[in-house]
Coordinates of C-alpha atoms in Angstrom, one line a residue:
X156 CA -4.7 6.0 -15.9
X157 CA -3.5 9.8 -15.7
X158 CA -4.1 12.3 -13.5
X159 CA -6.7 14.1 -15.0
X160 CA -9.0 11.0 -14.7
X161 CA -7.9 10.5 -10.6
X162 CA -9.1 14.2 -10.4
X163 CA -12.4 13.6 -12.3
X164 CA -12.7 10.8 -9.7
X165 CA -12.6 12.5 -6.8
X166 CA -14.7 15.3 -8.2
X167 CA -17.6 12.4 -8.7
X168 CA -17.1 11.5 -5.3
X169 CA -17.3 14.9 -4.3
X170 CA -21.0 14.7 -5.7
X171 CA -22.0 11.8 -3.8
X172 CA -20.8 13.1 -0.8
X173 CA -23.0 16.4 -1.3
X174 CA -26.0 14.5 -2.1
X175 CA -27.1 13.6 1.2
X176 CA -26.2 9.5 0.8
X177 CA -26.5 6.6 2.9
X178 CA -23.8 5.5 4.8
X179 CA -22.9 1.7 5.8
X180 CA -20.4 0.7 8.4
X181 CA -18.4 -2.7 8.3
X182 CA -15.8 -3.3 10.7
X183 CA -12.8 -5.7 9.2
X184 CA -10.8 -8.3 11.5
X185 CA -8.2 -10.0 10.7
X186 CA -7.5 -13.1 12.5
X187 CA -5.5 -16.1 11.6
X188 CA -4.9 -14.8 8.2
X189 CA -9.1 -14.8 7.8
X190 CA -10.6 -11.4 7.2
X191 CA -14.3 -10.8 8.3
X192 CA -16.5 -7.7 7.4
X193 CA -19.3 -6.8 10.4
X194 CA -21.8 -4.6 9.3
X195 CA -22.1 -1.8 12.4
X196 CA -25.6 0.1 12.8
X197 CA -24.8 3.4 13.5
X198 CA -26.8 6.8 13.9
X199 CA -26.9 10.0 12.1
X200 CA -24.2 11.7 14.1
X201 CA -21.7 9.0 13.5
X202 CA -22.8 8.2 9.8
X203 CA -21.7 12.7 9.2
X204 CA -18.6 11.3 10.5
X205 CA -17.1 9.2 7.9
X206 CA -18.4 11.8 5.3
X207 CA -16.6 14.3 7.1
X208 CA -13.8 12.3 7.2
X209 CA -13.8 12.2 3.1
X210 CA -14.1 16.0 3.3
X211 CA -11.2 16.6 5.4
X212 CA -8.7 14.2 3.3
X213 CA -9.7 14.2 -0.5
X214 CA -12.0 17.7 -0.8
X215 CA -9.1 20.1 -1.4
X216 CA -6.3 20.2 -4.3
X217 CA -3.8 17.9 -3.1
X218 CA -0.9 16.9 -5.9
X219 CA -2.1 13.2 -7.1
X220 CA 0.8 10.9 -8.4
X221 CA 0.7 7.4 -9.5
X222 CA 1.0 4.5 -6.6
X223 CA 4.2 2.5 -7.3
X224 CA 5.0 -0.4 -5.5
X225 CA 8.4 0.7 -4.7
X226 CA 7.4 4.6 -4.6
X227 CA 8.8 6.1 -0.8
X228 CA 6.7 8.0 1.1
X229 CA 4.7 11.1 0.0
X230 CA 2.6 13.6 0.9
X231 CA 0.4 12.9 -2.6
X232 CA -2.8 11.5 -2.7
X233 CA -2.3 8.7 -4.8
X234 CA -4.4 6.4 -7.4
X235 CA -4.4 3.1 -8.8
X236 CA -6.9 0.6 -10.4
X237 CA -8.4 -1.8 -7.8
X238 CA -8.3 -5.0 -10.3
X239 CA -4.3 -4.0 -10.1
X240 CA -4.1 -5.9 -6.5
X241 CA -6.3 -8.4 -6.4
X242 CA -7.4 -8.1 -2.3
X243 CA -9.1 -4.5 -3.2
X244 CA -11.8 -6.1 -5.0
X245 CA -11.9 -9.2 -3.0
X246 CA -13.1 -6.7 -0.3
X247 CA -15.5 -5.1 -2.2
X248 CA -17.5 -8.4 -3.1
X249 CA -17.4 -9.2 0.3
X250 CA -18.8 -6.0 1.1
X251 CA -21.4 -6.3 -1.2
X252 CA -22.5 -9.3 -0.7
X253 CA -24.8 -9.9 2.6
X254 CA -23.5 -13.6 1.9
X255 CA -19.9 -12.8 2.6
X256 CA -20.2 -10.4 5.2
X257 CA -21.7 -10.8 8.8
X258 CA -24.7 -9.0 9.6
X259 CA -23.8 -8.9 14.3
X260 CA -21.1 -7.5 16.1
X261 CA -21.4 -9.7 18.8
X262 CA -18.1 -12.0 18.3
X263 CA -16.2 -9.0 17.2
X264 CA -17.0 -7.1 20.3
X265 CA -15.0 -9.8 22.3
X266 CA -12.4 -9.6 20.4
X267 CA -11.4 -6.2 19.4
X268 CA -7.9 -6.6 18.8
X269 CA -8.7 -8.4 15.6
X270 CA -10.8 -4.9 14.0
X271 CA -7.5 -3.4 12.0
X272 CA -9.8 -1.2 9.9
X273 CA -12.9 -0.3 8.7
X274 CA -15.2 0.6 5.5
X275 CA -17.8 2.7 5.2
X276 CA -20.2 2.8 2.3
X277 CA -21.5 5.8 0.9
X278 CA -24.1 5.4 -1.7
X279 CA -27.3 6.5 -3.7
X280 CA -29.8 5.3 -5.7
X281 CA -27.0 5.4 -9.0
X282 CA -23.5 5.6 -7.0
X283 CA -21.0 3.8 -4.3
X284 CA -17.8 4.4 -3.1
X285 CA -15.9 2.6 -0.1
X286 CA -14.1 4.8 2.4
X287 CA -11.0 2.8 4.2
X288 CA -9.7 3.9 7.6
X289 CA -7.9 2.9 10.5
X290 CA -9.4 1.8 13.9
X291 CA -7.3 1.6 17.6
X292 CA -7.7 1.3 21.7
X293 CA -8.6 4.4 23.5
X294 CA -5.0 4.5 24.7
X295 CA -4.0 5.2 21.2
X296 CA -6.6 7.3 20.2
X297 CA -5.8 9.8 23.5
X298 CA -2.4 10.6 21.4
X299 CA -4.6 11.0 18.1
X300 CA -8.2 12.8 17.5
X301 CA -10.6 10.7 16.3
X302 CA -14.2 9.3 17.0
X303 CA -14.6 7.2 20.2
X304 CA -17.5 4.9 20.3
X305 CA -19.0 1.9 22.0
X306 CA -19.7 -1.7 20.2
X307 CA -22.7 -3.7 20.6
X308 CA -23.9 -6.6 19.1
X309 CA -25.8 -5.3 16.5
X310 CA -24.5 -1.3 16.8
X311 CA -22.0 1.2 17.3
X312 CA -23.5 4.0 19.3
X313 CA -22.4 6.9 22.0
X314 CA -20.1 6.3 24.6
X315 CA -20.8 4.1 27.4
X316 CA -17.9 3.6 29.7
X317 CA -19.4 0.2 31.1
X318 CA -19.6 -1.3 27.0
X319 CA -16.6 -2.4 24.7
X320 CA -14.8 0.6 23.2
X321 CA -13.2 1.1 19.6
X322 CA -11.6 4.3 18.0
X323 CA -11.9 5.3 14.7
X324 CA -8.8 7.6 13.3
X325 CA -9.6 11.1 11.6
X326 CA -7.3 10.3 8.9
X327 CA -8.4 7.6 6.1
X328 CA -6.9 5.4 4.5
X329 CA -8.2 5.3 0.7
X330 CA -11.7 5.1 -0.9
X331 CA -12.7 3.4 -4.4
X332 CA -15.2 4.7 -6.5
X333 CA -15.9 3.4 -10.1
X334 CA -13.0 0.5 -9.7
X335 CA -10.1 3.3 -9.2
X336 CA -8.9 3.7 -5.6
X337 CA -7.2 7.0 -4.1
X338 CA -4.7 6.6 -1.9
X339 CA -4.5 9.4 1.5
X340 CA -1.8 6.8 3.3
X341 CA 0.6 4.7 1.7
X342 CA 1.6 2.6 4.3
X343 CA -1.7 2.2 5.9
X344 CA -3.2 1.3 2.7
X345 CA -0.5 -1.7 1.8
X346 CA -1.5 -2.7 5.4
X347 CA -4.6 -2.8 4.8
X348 CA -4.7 -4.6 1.5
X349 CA -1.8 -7.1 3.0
X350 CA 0.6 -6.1 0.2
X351 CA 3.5 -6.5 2.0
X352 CA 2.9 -10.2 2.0
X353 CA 2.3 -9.8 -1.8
X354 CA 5.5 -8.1 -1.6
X355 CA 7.7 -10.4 -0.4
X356 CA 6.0 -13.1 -2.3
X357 CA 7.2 -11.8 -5.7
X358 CA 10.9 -10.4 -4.1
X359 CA 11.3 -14.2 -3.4
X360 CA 11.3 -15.2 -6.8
X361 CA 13.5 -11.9 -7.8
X362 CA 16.2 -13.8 -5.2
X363 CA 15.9 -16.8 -7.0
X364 CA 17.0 -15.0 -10.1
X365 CA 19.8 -13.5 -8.6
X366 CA 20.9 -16.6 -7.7
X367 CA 21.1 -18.1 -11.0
X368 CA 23.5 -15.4 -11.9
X369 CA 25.8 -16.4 -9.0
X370 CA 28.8 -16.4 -10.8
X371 CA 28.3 -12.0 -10.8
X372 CA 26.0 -11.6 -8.1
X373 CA 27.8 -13.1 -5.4
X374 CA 27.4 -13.4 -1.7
X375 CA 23.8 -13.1 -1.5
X376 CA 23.6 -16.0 1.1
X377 CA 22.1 -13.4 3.9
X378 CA 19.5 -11.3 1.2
X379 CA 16.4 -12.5 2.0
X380 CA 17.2 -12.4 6.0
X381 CA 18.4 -8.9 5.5
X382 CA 15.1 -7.6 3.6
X383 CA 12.7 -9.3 6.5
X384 CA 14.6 -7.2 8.6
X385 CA 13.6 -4.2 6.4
X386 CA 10.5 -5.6 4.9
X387 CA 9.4 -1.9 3.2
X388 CA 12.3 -2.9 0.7
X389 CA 10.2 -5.7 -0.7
X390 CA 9.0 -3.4 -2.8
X391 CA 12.2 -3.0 -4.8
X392 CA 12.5 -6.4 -5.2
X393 CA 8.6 -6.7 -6.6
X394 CA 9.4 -3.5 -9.0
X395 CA 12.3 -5.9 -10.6
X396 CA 10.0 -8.8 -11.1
X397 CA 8.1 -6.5 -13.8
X398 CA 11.2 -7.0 -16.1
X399 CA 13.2 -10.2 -14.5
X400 CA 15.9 -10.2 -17.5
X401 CA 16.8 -7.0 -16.5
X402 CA 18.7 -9.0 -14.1
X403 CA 20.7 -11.0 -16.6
X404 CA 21.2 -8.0 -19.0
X405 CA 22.8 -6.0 -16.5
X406 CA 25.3 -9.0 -15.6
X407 CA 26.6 -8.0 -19.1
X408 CA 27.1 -4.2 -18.1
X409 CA 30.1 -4.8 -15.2
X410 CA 32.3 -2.2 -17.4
X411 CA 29.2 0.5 -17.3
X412 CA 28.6 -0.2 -13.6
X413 CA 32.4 0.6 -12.3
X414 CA 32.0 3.6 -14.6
X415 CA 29.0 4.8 -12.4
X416 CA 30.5 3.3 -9.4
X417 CA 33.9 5.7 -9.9
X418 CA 31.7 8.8 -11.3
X419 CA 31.8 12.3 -9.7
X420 CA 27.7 12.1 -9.4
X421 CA 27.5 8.8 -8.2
X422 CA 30.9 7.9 -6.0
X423 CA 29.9 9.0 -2.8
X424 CA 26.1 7.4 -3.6
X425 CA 27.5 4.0 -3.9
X426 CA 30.3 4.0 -1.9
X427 CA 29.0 1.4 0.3
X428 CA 28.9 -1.2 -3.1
X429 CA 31.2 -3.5 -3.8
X430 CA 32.6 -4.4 -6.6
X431 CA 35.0 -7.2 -7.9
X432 CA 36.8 -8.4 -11.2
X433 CA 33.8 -10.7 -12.0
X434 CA 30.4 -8.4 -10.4
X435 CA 28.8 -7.4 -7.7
X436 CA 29.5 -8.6 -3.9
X437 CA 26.5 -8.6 -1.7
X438 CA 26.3 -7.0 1.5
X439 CA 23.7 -5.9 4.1
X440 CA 25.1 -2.5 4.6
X441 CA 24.7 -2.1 0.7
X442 CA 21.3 -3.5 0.8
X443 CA 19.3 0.1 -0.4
X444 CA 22.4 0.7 -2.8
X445 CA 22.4 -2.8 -4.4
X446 CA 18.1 -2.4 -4.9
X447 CA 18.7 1.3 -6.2
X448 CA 21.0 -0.1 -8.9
X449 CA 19.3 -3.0 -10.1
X450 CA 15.7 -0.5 -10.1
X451 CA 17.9 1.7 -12.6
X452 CA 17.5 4.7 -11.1
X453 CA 20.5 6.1 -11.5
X454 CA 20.3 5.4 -15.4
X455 CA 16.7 7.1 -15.8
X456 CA 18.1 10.8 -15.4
X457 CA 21.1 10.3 -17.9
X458 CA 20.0 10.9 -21.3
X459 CA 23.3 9.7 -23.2
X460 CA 23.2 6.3 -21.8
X461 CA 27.0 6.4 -21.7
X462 CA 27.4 5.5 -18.3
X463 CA 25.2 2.4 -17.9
X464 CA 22.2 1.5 -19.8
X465 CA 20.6 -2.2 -19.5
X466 CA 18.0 -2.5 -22.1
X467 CA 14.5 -2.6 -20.8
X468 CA 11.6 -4.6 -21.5
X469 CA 8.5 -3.7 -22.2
X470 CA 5.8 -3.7 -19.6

């Protein structure tokens, strides 16, 4: 998927959203690892809301890139393919099926500090899209704008100081239409869809590789206590497991990777890296150099390949 089909997305959203659709609300709760959908009745005024909310994020000509898994943050509005992570659909069966999802708010209003999110559900007669977002206290929505409202057991309505209260942030999250999904907040949407866990699932079995190359990869006794300290660098790790013999190939490159090491453009980069007569020694304060090596991107921008190049395999 390119760019030019992300924008023809969100100009096909832009159509349902000016045909005067029919919004759905469904609050999501996590709780012991179980997430729940609770459809929310809600009035008109509310309902303009979340279609505002899609105005205000997507509407205008924001630069769209790509989502990456070990991308950093940006300002883009980003796309991807909802079958590529495999909770993203999950939640939309559940959404769409009155079987999956509960139809009361009435346990969910007890327990508000399960609701993490929310989805509303803007459709037609011929065309649906999901709108994510972020919910919170009232304490946290007096530091951010956003719509304050009261839950019930069937509804979420005007506020009523003497009922439950949730927030609803003006900033979303991402919406889906026609199986692609654009992204307004990174982070929020890899909460949202629980890929951190997916994450470190996969950077597991990258450490597992490492370790069978012990003999140049050494002192990696502390790695995977180092990255749950900085869990946002799971997503190096998860980028590597696309091409796991890049790990062995590049075990053959020691020569190429003192070259960089000792290089005008990279010295002061990788100063922190340490390196022996037989490979790499491992250490937490090296942790981002040791990932941004073994992701290559130091080799991407040189067009010789004289420095380092590890042959790649195909995706």
């Amino acid at each position: 998927m390119d760019k030019t089909k992300a924008a023809h997305i969100i100009a096909e959203a832009q159509k349902l959203v000016d045909s005067n659709p029919e919004v759905k609300l469904f609050l999501i709760s996590k709780h012991n690892k179980n997430v729940t959908f609770n459809l929310a009745e809600i009035e008109g005024d509310i309902k303009q809301s979340f279609i505002d909310r899609w105005n205000n994020d997507y509407s205008d000509d924001n630069e769209l890139a790509q989502y990456e898994i070990a991308m950093e943050k940006t300002d883009y509005n980003l796309f991807c393919l909802s079958k590529d992570y495999s909770d993203i659909d999950k939640y939309i069966d559940k959404i769409s099926d009155p079987k999956q999802y509960v139809d009361s708010l009435e346990v969910v209003k007890k327990h508000l500090n399960w609701v993490k999110g929310y989805c509303a559900k803007i459709y037609d007669d011929n065309h649906c899209m999901y709108l994510f977002g972020s919910t919170g206290t009232f304490n946290s929505l007096k530091k951010k704008p956003g719509l304050l409202a009261n839950v019930y057991n069937h509804k979420i309505s005007k506020l009523d100081p003497e009922t439950a209260m949730i927030g609803f942030y003006r900033g979303t999250t991402c919406f889906i239409y026609d199986k692609t999904c654009i992204i307004k907040s990174k982070k929020h949407f890899e909460d949202m869809f629980g890929l951190l866990s997916e994450y470190r699932t996969k950077a597991l079995t990258v450490v597992k590789l490492f370790q069978n190359e012990k003999a140049f990869y050494q002192n990696l006794d502390t790695l995977v206590k180092d990255l749950d300290k900085r869990p946002v660098l799971y997503r190096s790790l998860a980028k590597i497991a696309k091409r796991p013999k890049t790990i062995s190939r590049i075990s053959h490159h020691l020569d190429k990777i003192i070259e960089i090491k000792k290089s005008p453009t990279f010295k002061e980069k990788y100063k922190d890296l340490e390196i022996n007569d037989k490979g790499i020694v491992y250490s937490a304060n090296a942790l981002s150099q040791f990932l941004d090596l073994m992701n290559e991107k130091p080799v991407q921008s040189l067009i010789t390949g004289d420095e380092f190049s590890a042959e790649r395999e195909e995706e």
